[in-house]
Each structure stands twice: as structure tokens, then as C-alpha cells.
Coordinates of C-alpha atoms and ligand atoms in Angstrom, one line a residue:
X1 CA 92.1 43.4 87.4
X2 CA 94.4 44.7 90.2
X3 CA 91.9 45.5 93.2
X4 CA 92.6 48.0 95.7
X5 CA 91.5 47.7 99.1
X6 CA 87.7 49.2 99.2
X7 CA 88.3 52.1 100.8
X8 CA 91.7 53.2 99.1
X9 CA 91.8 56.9 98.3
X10 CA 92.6 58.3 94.7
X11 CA 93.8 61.9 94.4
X12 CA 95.7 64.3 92.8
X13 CA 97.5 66.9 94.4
X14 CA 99.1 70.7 93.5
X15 CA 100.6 74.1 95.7
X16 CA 99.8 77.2 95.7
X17 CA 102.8 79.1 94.7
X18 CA 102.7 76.6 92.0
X19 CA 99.6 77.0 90.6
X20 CA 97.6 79.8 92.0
X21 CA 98.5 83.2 90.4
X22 CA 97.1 86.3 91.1
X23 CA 100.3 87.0 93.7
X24 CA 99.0 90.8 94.3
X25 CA 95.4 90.0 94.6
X26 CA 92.8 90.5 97.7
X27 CA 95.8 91.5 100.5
X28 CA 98.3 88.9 99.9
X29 CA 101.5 89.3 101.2
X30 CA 105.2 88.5 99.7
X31 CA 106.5 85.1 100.1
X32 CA 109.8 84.2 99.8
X33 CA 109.2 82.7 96.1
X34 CA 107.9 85.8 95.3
X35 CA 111.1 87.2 96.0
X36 CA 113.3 84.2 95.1
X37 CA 112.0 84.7 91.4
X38 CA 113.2 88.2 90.9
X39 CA 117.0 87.1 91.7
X40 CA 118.9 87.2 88.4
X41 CA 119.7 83.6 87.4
X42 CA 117.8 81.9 89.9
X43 CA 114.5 80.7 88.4
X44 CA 114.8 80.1 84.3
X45 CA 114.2 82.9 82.0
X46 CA 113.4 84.8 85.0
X47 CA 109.9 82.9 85.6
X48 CA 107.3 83.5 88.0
X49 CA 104.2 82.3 89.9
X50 CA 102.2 85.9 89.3
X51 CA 99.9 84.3 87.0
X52 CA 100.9 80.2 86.8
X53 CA 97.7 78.7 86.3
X54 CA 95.0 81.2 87.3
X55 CA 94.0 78.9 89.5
X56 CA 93.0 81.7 92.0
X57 CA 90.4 82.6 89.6
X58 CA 89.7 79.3 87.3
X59 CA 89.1 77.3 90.8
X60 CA 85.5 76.1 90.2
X61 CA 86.1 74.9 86.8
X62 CA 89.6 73.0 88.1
X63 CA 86.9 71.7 90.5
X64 CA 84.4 70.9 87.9
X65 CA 87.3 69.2 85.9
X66 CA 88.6 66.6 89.2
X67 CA 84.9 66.0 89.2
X68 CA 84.8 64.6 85.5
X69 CA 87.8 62.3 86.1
X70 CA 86.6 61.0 89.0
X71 CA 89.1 62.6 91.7
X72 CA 87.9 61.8 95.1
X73 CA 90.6 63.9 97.2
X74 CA 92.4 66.7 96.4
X75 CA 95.7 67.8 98.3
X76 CA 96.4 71.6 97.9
X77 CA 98.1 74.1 100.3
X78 CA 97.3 77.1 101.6
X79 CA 99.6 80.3 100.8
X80 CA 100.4 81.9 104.4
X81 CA 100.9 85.3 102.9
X82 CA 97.4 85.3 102.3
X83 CA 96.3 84.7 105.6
X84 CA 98.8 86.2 107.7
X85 CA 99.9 89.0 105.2
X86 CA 102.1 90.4 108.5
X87 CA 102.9 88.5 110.5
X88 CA 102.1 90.6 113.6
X89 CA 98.8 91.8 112.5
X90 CA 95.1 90.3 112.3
X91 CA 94.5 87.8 109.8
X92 CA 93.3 88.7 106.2
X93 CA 89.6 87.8 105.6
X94 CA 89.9 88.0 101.8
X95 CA 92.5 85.4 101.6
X96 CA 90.7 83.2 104.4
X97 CA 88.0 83.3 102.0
X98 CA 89.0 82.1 98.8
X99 CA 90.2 78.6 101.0
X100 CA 86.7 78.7 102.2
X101 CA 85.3 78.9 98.7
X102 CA 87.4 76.5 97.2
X103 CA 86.9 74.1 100.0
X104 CA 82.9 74.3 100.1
X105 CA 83.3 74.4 95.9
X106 CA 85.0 70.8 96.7
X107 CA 82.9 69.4 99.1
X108 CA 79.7 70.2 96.4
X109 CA 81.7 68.2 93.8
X110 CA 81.9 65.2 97.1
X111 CA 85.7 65.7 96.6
X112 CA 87.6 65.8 100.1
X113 CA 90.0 68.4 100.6
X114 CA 93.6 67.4 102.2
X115 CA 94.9 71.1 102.9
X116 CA 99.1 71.6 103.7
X117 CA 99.8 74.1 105.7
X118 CA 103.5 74.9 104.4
X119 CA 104.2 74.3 100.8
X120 CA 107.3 76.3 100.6
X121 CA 105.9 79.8 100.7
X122 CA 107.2 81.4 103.8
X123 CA 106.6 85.1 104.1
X124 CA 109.2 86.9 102.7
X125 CA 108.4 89.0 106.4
X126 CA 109.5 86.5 108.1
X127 CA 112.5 85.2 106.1
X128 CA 113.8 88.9 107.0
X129 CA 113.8 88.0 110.6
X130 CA 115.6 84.5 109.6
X131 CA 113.3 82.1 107.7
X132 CA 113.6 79.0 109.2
X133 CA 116.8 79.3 111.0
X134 CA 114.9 81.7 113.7
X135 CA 113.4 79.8 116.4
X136 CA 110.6 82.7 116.9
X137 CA 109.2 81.4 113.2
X138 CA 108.3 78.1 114.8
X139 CA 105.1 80.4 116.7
X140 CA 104.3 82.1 114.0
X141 CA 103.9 79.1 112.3
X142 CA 101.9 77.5 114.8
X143 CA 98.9 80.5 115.4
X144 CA 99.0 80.2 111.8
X145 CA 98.3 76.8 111.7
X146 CA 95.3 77.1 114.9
X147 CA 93.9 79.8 113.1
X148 CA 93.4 77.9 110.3
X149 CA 93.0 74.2 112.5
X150 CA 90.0 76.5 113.8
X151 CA 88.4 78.3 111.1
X152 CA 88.4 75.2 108.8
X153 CA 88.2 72.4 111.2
X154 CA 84.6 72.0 110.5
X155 CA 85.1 71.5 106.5
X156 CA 88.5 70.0 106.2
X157 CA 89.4 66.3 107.9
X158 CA 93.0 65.9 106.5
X159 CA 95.8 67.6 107.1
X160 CA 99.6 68.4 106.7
X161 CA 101.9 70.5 108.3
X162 CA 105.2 70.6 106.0
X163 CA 106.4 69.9 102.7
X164 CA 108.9 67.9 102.3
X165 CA 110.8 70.3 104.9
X166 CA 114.0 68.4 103.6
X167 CA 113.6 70.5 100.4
X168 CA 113.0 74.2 102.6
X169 CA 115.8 73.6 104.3
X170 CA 119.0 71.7 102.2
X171 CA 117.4 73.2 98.7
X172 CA 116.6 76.4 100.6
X173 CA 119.9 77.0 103.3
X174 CA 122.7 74.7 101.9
X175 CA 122.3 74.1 98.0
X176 CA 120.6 77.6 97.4
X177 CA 118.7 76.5 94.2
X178 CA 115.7 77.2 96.1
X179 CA 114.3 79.8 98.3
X180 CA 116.0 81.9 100.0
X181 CA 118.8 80.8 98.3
X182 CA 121.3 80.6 101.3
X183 CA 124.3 78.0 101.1
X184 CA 125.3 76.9 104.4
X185 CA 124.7 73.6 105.6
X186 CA 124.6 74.4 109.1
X187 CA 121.8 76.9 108.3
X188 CA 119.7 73.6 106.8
X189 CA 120.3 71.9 109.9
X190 CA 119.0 75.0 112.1
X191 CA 116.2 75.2 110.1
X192 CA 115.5 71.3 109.6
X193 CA 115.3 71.5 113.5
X194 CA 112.9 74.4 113.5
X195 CA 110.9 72.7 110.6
X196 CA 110.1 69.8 112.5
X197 CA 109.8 71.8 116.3
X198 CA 107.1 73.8 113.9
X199 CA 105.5 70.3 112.7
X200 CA 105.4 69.2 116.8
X201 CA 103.8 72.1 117.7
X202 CA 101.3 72.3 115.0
X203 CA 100.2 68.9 115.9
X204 CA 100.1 69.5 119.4
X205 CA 97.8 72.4 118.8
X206 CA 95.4 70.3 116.4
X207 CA 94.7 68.0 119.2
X208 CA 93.6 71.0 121.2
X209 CA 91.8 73.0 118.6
X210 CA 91.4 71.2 115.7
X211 CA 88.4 69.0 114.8
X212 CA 87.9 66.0 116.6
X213 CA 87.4 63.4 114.1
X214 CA 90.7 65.1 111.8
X215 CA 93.7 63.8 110.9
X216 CA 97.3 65.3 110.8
X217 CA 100.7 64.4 109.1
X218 CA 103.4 65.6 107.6
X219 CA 105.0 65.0 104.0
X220 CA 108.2 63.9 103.9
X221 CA 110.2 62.9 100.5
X222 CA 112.1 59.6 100.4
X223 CA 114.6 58.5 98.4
X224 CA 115.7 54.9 99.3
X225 CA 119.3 54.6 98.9
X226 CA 121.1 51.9 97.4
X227 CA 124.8 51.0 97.4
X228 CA 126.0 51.2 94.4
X229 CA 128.0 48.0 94.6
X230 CA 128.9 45.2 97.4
X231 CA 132.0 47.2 99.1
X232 CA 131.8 48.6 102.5
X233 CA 132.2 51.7 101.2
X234 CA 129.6 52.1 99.2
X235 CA 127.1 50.6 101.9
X236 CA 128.5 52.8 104.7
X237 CA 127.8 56.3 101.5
X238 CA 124.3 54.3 101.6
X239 CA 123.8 54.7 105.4
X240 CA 125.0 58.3 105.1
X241 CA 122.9 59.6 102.2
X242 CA 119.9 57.7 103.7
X243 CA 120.4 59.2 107.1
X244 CA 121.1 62.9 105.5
X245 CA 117.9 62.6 103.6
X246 CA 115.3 60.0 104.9
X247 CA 116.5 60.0 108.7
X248 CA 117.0 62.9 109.7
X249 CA 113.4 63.7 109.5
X250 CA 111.8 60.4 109.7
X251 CA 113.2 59.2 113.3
X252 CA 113.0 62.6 115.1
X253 CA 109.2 62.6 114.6
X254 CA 108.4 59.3 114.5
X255 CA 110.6 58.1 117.0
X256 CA 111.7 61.1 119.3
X257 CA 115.6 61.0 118.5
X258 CA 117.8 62.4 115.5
X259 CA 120.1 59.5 114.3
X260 CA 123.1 58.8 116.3
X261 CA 125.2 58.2 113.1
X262 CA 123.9 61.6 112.3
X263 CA 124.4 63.9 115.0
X264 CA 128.2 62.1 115.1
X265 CA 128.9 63.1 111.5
X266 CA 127.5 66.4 111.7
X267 CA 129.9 67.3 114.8
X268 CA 132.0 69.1 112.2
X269 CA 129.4 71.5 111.2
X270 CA 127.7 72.4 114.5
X271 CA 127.7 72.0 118.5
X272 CA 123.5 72.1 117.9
X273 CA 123.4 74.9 120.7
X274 CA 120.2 75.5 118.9
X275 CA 118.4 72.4 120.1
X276 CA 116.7 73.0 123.7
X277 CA 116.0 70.7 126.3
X278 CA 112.8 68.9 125.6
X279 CA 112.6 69.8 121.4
X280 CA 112.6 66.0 120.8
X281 CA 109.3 65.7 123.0
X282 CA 107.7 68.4 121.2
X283 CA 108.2 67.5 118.0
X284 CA 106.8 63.6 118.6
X285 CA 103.8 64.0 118.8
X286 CA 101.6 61.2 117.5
X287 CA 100.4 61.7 113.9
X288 CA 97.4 60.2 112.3
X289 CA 99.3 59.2 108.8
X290 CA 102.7 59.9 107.2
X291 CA 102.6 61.2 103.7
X292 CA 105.5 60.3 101.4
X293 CA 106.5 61.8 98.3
X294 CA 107.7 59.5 96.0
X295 CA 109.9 60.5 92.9
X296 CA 113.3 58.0 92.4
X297 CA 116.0 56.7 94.1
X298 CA 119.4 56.8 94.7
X299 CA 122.4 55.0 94.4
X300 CA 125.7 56.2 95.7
X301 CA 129.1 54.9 96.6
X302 CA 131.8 56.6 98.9
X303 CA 133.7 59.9 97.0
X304 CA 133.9 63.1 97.3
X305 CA 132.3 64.5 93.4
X306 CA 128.9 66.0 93.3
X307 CA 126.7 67.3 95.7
X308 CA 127.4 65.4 98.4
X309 CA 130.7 64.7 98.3
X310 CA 131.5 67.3 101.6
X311 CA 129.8 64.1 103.5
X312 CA 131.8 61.6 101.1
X313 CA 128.9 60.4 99.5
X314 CA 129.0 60.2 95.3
X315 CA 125.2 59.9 93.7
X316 CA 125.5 57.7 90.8
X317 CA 124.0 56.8 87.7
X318 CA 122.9 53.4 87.2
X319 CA 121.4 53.6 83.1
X320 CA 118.0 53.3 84.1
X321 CA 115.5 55.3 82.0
X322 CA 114.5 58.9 83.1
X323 CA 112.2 60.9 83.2
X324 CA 112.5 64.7 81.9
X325 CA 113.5 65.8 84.9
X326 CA 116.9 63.3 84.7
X327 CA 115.1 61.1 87.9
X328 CA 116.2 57.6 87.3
X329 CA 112.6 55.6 87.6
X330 CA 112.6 52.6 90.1
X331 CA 109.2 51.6 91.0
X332 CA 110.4 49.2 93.2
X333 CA 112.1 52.3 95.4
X334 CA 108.3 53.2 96.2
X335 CA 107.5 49.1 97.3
X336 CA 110.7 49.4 98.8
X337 CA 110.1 52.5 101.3
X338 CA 106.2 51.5 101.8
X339 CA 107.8 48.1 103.1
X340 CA 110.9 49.8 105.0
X341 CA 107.8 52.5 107.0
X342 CA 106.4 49.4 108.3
X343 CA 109.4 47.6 109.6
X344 CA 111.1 50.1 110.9
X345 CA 108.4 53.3 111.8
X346 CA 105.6 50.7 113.3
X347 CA 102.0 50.7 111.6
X348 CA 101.2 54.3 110.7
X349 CA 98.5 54.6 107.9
X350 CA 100.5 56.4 104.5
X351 CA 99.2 57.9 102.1
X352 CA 101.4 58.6 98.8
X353 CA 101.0 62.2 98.9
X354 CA 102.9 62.6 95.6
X355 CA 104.2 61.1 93.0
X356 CA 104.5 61.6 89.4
X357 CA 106.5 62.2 86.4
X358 CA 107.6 65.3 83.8
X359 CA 107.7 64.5 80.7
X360 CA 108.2 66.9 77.3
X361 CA 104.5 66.7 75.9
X362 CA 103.3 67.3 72.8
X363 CA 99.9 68.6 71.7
X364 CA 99.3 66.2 68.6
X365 CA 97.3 68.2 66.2
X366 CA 94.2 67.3 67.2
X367 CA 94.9 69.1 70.1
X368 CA 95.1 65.2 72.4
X369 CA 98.4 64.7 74.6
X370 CA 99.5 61.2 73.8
X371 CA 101.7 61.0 77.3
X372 CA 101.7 57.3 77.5
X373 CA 105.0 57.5 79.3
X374 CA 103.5 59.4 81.6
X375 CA 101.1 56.4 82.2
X376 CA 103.5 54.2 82.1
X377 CA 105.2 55.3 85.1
X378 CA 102.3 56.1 87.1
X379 CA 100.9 52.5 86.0
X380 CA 103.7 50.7 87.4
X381 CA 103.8 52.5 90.4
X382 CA 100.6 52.3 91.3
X383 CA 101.1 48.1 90.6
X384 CA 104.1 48.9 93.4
X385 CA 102.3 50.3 95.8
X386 CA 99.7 47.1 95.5
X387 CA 102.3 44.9 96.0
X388 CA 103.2 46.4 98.9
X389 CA 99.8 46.5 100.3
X390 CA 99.4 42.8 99.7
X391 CA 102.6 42.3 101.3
X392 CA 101.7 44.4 104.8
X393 CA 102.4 48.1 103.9
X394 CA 99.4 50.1 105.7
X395 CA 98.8 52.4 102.5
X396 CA 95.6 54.3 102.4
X397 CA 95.0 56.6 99.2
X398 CA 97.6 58.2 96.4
X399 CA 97.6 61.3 95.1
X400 CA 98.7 62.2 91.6
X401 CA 101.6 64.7 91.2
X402 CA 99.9 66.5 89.9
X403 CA 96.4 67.6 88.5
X404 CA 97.8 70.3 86.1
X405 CA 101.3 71.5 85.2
X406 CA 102.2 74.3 86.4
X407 CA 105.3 76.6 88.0
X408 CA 107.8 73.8 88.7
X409 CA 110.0 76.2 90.8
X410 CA 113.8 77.2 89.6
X411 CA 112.3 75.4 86.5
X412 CA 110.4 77.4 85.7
X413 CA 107.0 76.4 83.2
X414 CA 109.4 74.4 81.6
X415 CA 108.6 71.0 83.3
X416 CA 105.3 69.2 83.1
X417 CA 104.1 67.5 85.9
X418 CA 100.5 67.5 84.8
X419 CA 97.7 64.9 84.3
X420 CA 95.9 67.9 82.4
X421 CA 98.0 70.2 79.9
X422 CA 97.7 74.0 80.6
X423 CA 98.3 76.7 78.0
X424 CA 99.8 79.3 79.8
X425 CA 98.5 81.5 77.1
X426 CA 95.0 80.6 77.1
X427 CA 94.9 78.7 80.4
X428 CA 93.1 76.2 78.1
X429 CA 93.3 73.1 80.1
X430 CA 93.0 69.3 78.3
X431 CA 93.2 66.4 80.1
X432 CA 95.9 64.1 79.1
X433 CA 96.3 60.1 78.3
X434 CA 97.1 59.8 81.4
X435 CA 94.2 61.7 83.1
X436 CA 91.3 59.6 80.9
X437 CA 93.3 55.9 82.4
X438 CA 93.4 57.3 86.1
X439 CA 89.9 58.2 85.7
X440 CA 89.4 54.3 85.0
X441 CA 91.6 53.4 87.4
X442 CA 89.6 55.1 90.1
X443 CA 86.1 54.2 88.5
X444 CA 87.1 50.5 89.0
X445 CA 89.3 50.9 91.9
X446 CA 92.2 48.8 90.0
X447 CA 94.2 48.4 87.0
X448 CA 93.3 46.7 84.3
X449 CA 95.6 43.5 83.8
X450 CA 96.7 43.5 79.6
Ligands
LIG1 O1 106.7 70.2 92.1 C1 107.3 69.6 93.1 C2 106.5 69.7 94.4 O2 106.3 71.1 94.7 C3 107.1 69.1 95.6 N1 107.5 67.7 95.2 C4 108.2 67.5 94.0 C5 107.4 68.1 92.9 C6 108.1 67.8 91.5 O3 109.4 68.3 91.6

């Protein structure tokens, strides 16, 4: 058996655009998704969240369901636009509530809730004044994020601020497959600055407000990023993609500085007259835990095809196998990044926030999901992240990306990220292969060695 430490935390883990539904529904305001999806071309076959999985509706028996496979935390975020439906106005109790019913439905089941405060869905209100790349958005966000700090303090313990804010603001500003859909990468790095003033200042406030015994993070996604051969060159495209992606978010808020490498290299695209004396205090402030999402890696050498080629940087292939979403898998990238916190970000406590796989599932005809690849890759990286506990990485739970399939964003329904299989028809939900073995895993707090 492969023991994890006594106290380790198993999870799974879901949004709220992604899964929630009822979009229209007790006051709720437009997000930007909301608005995102109606753009011709952006989101396949024109998809939305209006109904994903019901969740809004079906919460207690999603509940009842992480109870039976043993879940003992669940990771969810709240939708703003169902708080602060405007922005300017008072808060809206009806939204307020269902968080309060589905955290007290939680806490019955003994599972603890880990609420995000930003999982992508910005008011589409205040994306008219700017999104991101407005300054003002960065106190909205925060008397969000008090309100909530104070009317939930008392029920929920964990919390994040952001989502992966390197998604919001490249996918979002620059490569515009996400929303709002801009393409400007000086608008990403406007609104990366803003994202993480917003994280500082949220954490600031939950050390006045919040509960005393909580804890607060932030989720960021990693990638580590490997030459893709001995040259220079390709360990200098290495450096860059590693400092566009990884630190550029990492070192501002836990260390208090943007890379120097960085800020030389993006001289080109901005003077940063956006970034005000004393930002870099305010947005290190000490956090209780990182959380990393964990997908894949990359491997680049210097050139100028592909995505990144306006900062020289070519993404490679290597011939590993994928998953269905084309992410080359690389268990050792997790070890690797659990291992690289450590030596170079000091002792904070992780948690693996997400990580998990799409795969093209089949419903055999007795109705089972046979998605041992699925298991596979969650087996081995969970055998990773030991390995990198037993070696020094302070990692204190996972959380399973993700409990049910749902609205994978501009992909639509079409990817399955899912333990359990949903039938958007039916909204049947059946656990998976996968879902039974985790519930093992967590029952015996290891793997099972073949
Ligand atoms: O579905 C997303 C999630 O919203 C953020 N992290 C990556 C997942 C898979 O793409």
C-alpha cells in the first residue's frame, strides 16, 4: 500500500459557470460567460452554461453522491452575479442563499467546503466598465470578497481568491478563446496586474474580517517547462515560457517582485504606467496555502511558430500519450513543480487544487463507464504527488478535476472531465471506474500496490 500522510485531504472539485445552470434563476446577474457564449464561433455548436448540470437544483443529491464515494472536501466557486447582481447595488439574498444551503447541505454530509471566489465569471457589468484591465474592478472584487469573508466565515474554513488568473487574463485579453475574447497582450498584462492587486487585497481583507481559524490562497496553473533539447536556445525559450506562465504570478505574490527577465522582455509591449507605487506590497500578503492546478507540461525550444512565437518561444510535441484534450501526460511535471514550490517559494502548505483528465467515455451497455484511462492517469499522479511528499514537498490534500463533467468552456459538453458521467438529457448521473477506485483510495488513504 502507498500511505498518505494521516491527515492528507481527498477532494474533488467543480465551478459554477461550469456546472450550475439555472443562469436566469433567483436574481442572477450576466457574467461575462454568459455573454461570451452567444458570440458566433466562440463556444462549439454555440453551447452554453444555462442548464450544464442542474446543479443549482440537483445540489443535495450531488451532495448525497460525494458522500457515497467518500469525498471529504469539496472545492466549488461561487458565481458573483449572483451575489452582487450590480455591482453598485445591495447584495442579492437569493443567491447568498443557495451558497448557504449548499454549504450547510455539506457540512451534514461532514464534507468541508473549499469556496473560490473567482472562477472566471466576472460580471458582464463590470467587463463593460473594463473587466480586468480597470483598476476600479480590483474593489469591487474585494467588498465582494468581505461580503462573502463575512457572511460565510462562520461555515467555510478554506478559501481561494482566483482561478488560475493566468487563464482570465492571456485566454481572456491576449489569445481571445476565452472570455471576453479581447487579443491584446498588453491587455493580459493590465489585467494579470489587477488579478493579483485583487488577490492582495482580498487577503488583506480576510485577515480583517474573515474567520479567525480560515485559511486563504490562491490557485494558480503550472506548467513546468522543459527545453526541448540541450542548446542554449532552447533553455533560454524554457526560462521564457516558464516566466510568461509560472512566474509571472508565482513570484509577485509569493515573493513581492515580478521577474526581472520579465519586466525586461515585456519592455516592448508596455511602460507598466499601470502599476502604482506600493502594488507589489499589496498584493504579498502572506497566504495560508498555494493551490496548484496540475494538467501537463511543456516543452519548447526558441522559434517563432505557434502561440508563442511573438516572445520566440515554439511549444513542442514530444510523442507522449494524450489525453482527449491533446495534453501530453507527464506525471513527473506534477513531482517536479511540488519539488520546484519548495526550493524556490519556501514551505507553504499546497494543496493540488485540480487535476484530472478528459477522456472520450463510453457508456458500455450496461450503462458502467469503463474509464480506466481515466484511472490510470489519476493513479500515477497521485503515486507523484507521494513521491514528492516523501521527498519534502509540503502537500496537504488533492482534489479531483472534477466530480462531474460538465461545460468545459469554448468546448463546449464535448469534453469529459468527470469522475461521474452526466446525461445532459436526463441529468442521470453514474459514477465512473474511476470514481468507485478513488473512493478506495480515500477509504484506505493509499493506493493499492498491484
Ligand atoms: O475545466 C477547467 C477548469 O475550469 C479550470 N482548470 C482546467 C479545467 C480543465 O480544462
Amino acid at each position: 500500500m502507498i500511505q498518505f500522510p494521516k491527515d492528507f485531504v481527498w477532494g474533488t472539485a467543480t465551478s459554477s459557470y461550469q456546472i450550475e445552470g439555472a443562469t436566469k434563476e433567483d436574481g442572477r446577474g450576466e457574467s461575462i460567460w454568459d455573454r461570451f457564449c452567444k458570440l458566433p464561433g466562440k463556444v462549439r455548436n454555440g453551447e452554453n452554461g444555462d442548464v450544464a448540470c442542474n446543479h443549482y437544483h440537483l445540489y443535495e443529491s450531488d451532495v448525497k453522491l460525494m458522500k457515497s464515494l467518500n469525498i471529504q472536501s469539496y472545492r466549488f466557486s461561487v458565481a458573483w452575479t449572483r451575489i452582487f447582481p450590480k455591482c453598485t447595488e445591495k447584495p442579492n439574498q437569493k443567491g447568498l442563499d443557495f451558497y448557504k444551503r449548499l454549504v450547510d447541505c455539506l457540512l451534514e454530509n461532514k464534507i468541508s467546503p473549499f469556496l473560490t471566489l473567482n472562477h472566471w465569471d466576472l460580471p458582464q457589468e463590470l467587463q463593460d466598465k473594463g473587466g480586468w484591465t480597470n483598476r476600479d474592478v480590483t474593489d469591487y472584487f474585494t467588498e465582494y470578497a468581505s461580503y462573502l469573508f463575512q457572511e460565510l466565515g462562520d461555515v467555510v474554513h478554506k478559501w481561494g481568491t482566483h482561478n488560475e488568473p493566468m487563464v482570465v487574463s492571456y485566454k481572456g485579453y491576449s489569445s481571445g478563446v476565452s472570455a471576453p475574447g479581447y487579443t491584446d497582450f498588453r491587455l493580459h498584462l493590465k489585467a494579470s496586474h489587477h488579478l493579483m492587486l485583487a488577490h492582495g487585497k482580498a487577503v488583506k481583507a480576510f485577515r480583517e474580517v474573515g474567520p479567525e481559524n480560515g485559511e486563504i490562497g490562491i490557485t494558480l496553473n503550472i506548467d513546468p517547462t522543459y527545453p526541448a533539447d540541450n542548446t542554449i536556445e532552447s533553455e533560454n525559450a524554457a526560462r521564457i515560457k516558464d516566466g510568461f506562465q509560472n512566474r509571472w504570478f508565482l513570484d509577485p505574490v509569493l515573493k513581492g517582485y515580478y521577474p526581472k527577465d520579465m519586466l525586461e522582455l515585456y519592455k516592448q509591449f508596455t511602460d507598466f504606467d499601470y502599476i502604482e507605487e506600493g502594488d507589489l506590497t499589496k498584493i504579498f500578503q502572506p497566504m495560508d496555502f498555494l493551490g496548484l492546478n496540475y494538467y501537463s507540461i511543456a516543452t519548447v525550444k526558441q522559434g517563432t511558430a505557434g502561440e508563442f512565437g511573438f516572445l520566440g518561444v515554439e511549444q513542442v510535441k514530444t510523442g507522449r500519450p494524450e489525453t482527449f484534450m491533446g495534453w501530453e501526460i507527464e506525471p513527473k511535471g506534477l513531482y517536479d513543480t511540488l519539488l520546484r514550490f519548495k526550493q524556490d517559494y519556501g514551505d507553504i502548505p499546497v494543496y493540488i487544487t485540480e487535476n484530472g483528465a478528459a477522456y472520450d467515455d463510453k457508456v458500455e451497455e450496461d450503462g458502467s463507464i469503463q474509464d480506466e484511462d481515466r484511472r490510470i492517469y489519476v493513479e500515477d499522479h497521485l503515486k507523484a504527488t507521494k513521491k514528492a511528499i516523501d521527498d519534502g514537498a509540503n502537500v496537504k490534500g488533492y482534489y479531483l478535476w472534477s466530480l462531474m463533467d460538465n461545460f468545459e468552456w469554448r468546448y463546449g459538453y464535448s469534453k469529459r472531465f468527470g469522475i461521474v458521467h452526466v446525461d445532459y438529457e436526463t441529468q442521470k448521473r453514474t459514477p465512473k471506474k474511476t470514481a468507485y477506485w478513488y473512493k478506495q483510495v480515500i477509504e484506505d488513504n493509499g493506493i493499492k500496490e498491484e
